[in-house]
mmCIF file of C-alpha atoms in Angstrom:
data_model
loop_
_atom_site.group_PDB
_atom_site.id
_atom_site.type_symbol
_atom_site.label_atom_id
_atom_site.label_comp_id
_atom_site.label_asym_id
_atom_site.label_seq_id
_atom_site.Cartn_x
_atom_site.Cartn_y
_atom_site.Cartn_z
ATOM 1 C CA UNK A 1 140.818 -232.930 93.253
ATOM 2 C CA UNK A 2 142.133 -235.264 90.458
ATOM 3 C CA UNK A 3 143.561 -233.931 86.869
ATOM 4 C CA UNK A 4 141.215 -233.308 84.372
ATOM 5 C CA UNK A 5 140.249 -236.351 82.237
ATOM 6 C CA UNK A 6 138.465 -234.725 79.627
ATOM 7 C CA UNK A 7 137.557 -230.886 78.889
ATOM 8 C CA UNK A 8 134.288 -230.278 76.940
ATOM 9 C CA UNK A 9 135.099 -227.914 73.652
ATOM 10 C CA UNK A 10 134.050 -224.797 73.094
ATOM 11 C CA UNK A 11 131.966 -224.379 70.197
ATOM 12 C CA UNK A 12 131.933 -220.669 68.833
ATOM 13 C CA UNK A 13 129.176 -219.325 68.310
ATOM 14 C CA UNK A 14 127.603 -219.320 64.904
ATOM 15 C CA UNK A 15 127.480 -216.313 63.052
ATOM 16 C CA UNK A 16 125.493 -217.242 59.335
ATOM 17 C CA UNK A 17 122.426 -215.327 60.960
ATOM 18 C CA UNK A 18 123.836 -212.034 61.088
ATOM 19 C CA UNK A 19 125.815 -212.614 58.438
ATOM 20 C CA UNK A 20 122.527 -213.589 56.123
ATOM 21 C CA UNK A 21 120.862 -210.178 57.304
ATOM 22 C CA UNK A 22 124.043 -208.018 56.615
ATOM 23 C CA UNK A 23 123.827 -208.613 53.386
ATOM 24 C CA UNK A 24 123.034 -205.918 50.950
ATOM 25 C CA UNK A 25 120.450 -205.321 48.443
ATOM 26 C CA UNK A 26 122.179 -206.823 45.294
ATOM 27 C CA UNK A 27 124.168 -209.703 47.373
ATOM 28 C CA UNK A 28 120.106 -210.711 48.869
ATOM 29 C CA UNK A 29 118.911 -210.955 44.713
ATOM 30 C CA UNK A 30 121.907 -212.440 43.462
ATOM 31 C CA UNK A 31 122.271 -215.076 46.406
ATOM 32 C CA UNK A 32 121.201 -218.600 46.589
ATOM 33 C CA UNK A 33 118.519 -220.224 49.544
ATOM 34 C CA UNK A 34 119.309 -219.515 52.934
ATOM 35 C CA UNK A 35 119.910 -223.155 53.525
ATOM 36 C CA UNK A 36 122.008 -223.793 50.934
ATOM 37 C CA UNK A 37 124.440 -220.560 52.031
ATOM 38 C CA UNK A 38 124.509 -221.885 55.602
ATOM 39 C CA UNK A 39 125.982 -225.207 54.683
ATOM 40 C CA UNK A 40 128.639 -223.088 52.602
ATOM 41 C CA UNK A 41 129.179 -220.638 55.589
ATOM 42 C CA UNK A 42 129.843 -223.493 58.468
ATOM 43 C CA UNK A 43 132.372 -225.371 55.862
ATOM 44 C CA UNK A 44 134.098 -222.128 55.085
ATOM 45 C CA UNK A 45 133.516 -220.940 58.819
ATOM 46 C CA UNK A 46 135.410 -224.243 60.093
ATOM 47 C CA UNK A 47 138.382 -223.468 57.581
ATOM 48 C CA UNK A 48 138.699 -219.621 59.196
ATOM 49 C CA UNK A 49 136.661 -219.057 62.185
ATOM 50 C CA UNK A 50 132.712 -217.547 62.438
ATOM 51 C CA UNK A 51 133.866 -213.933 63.588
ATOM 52 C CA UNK A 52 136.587 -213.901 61.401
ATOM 53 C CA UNK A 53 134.849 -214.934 58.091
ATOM 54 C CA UNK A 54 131.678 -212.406 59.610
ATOM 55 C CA UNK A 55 134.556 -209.843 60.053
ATOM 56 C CA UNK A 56 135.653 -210.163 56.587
ATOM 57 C CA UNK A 57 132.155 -209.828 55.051
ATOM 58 C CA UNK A 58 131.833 -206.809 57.181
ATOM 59 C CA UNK A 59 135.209 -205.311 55.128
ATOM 60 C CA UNK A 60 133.831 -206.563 51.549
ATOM 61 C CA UNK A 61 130.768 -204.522 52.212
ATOM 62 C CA UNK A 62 132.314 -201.273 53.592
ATOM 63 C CA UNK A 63 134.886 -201.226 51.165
ATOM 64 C CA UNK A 64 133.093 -202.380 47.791
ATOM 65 C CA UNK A 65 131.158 -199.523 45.732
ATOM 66 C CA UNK A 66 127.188 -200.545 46.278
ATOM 67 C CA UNK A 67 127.370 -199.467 42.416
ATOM 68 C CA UNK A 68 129.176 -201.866 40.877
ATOM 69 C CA UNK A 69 127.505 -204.365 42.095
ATOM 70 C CA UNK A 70 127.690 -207.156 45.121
ATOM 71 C CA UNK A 71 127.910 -210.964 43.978
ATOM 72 C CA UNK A 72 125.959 -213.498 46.000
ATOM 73 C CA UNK A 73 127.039 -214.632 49.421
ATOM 74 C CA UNK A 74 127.149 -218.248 48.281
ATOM 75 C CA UNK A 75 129.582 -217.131 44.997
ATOM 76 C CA UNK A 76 131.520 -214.656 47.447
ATOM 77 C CA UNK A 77 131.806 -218.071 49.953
ATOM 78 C CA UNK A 78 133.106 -220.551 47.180
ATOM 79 C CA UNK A 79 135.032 -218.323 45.535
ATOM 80 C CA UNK A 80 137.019 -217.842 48.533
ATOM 81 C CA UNK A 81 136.993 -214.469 48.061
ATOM 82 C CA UNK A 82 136.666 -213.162 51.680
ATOM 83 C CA UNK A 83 140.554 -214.213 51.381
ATOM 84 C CA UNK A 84 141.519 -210.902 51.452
ATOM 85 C CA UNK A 85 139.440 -209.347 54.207
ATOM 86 C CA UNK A 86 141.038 -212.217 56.699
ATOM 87 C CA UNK A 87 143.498 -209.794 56.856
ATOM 88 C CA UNK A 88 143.178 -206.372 58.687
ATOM 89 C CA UNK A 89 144.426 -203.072 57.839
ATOM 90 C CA UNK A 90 146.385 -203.428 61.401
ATOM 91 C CA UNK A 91 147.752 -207.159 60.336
ATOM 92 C CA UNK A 92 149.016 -205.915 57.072
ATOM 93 C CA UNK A 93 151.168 -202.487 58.892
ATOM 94 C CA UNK A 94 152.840 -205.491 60.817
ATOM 95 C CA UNK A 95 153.864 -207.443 57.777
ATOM 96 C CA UNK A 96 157.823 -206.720 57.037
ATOM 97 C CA UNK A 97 158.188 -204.972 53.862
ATOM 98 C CA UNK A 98 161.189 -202.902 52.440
ATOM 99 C CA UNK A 99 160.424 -199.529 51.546
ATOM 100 C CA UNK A 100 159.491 -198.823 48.073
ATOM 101 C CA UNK A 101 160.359 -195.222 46.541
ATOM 102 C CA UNK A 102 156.614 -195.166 45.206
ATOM 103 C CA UNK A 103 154.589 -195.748 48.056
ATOM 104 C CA UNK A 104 154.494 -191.628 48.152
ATOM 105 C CA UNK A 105 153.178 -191.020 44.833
ATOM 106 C CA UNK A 106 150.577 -194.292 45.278
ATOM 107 C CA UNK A 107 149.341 -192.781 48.270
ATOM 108 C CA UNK A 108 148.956 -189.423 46.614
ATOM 109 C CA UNK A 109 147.427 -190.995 43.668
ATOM 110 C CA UNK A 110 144.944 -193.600 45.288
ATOM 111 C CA UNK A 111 144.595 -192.871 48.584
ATOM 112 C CA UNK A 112 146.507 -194.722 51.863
ATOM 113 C CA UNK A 113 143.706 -197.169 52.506
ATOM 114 C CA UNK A 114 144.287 -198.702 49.138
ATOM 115 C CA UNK A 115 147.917 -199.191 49.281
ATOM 116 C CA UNK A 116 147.483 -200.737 53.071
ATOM 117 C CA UNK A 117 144.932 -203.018 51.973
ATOM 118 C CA UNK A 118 146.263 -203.856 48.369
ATOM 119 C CA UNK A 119 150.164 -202.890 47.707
ATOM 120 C CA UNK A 120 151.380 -202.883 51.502
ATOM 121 C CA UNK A 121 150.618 -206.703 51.218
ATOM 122 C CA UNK A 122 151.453 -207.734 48.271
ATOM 123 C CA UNK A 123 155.453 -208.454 47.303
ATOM 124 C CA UNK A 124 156.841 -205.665 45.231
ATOM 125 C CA UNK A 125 160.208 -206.323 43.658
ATOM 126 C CA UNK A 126 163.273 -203.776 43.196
ATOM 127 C CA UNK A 127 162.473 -204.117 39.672
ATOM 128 C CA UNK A 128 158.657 -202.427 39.913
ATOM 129 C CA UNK A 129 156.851 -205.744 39.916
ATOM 130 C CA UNK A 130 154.528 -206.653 42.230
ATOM 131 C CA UNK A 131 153.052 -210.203 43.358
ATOM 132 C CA UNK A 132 149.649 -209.478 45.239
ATOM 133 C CA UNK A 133 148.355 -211.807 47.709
ATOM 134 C CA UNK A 134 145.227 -212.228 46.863
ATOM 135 C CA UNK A 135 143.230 -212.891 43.741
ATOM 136 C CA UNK A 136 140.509 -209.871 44.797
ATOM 137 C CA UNK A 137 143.968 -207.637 45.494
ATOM 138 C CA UNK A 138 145.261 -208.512 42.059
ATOM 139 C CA UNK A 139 141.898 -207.585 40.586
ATOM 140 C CA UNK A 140 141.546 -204.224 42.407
ATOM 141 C CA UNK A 141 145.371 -203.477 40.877
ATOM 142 C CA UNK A 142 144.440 -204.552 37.635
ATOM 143 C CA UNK A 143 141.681 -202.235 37.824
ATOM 144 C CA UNK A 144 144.150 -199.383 38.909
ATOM 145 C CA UNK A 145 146.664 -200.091 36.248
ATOM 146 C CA UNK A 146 147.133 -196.788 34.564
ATOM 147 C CA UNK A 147 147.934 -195.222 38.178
ATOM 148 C CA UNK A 148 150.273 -197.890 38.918
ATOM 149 C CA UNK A 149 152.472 -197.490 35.309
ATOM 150 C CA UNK A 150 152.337 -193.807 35.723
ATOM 151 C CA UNK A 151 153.889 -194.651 39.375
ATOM 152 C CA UNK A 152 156.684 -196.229 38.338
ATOM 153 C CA UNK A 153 155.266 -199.950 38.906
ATOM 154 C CA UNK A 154 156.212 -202.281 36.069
ATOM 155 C CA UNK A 155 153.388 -204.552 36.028
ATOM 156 C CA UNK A 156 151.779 -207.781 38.203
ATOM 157 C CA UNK A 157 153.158 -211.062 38.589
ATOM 158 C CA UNK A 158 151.121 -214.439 39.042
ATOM 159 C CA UNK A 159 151.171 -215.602 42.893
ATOM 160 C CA UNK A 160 153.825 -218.747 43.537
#
């Protein structure tokens, strides 16, 4: 047998359809046409990968209150604000942080899955600042800011 010449790709499978029926009540009114959200979902999809972007809408429906309200798939797609569900809960315990003397009291005060999802990735400096990663982290800290100042946390700094 000769070498290989040419190997066919593998395309991944596409995941907008179950992505377009997990959507919940308030994401389905506030949404735009199902074609118009596909063409969003395959450009985003080819910047991250179709389970991984479907993986991250998974997260931003678990973990945001079906209260407050869900914004459409097609704002939630341009808006790039699956961002911060790319990363897992098991990702971020890898990341290489110092300790910070507060992480007790956060924990205490908010709960461990918020501080792995939004503190245990962001930068925090010696000084009490901290630098999240995300622009949906930032918001959920900004959102939490009384908790955070009675923590010991200065404030939150801009991204690079």
């Amino acid at each position: 047998m000769g070498a290989a010449i040419l190997q066919f790709p593998v395309r991944e499978a596409n995941t907008f359809d179950e992505a377009w029926q997990a959507r919940a009540g308030q994401m389905r009114k506030r949404g735009d046409g199902q074609d118009k959200t596909r063409k969003l979902w395959n450009r985003h999809a080819a910047k991250v990968g179709q389970e991984r972007l479907l993986e991250a809408l998974r997260g931003y429906l678990r973990e945001k209150e079906p209260t407050c309200g869900f914004c459409g798939l097609s704002v939630w797609l341009n808006g790039e604000k699956y961002d911060h569900w790319l990363l897992s809960a098991e990702a971020v315990k890898k990341i290489e942080h110092p300790p910070y003397p507060q992480r007790p009291a956060l924990i205490a005060a908010l709960g461990e899955p918020f501080v792995i999802s939004y503190l245990d990735s962001a930068v925090l400096s010696a000084d009490g600042w901290i630098t999240p990663r995300t622009q949906t982290a930032k918001l959920k800290l900004l959102e939490k800011a009384r908790v955070l100042k009675d923590c010991g946390l200065v404030g939150i700094r801009a991204k690079e």
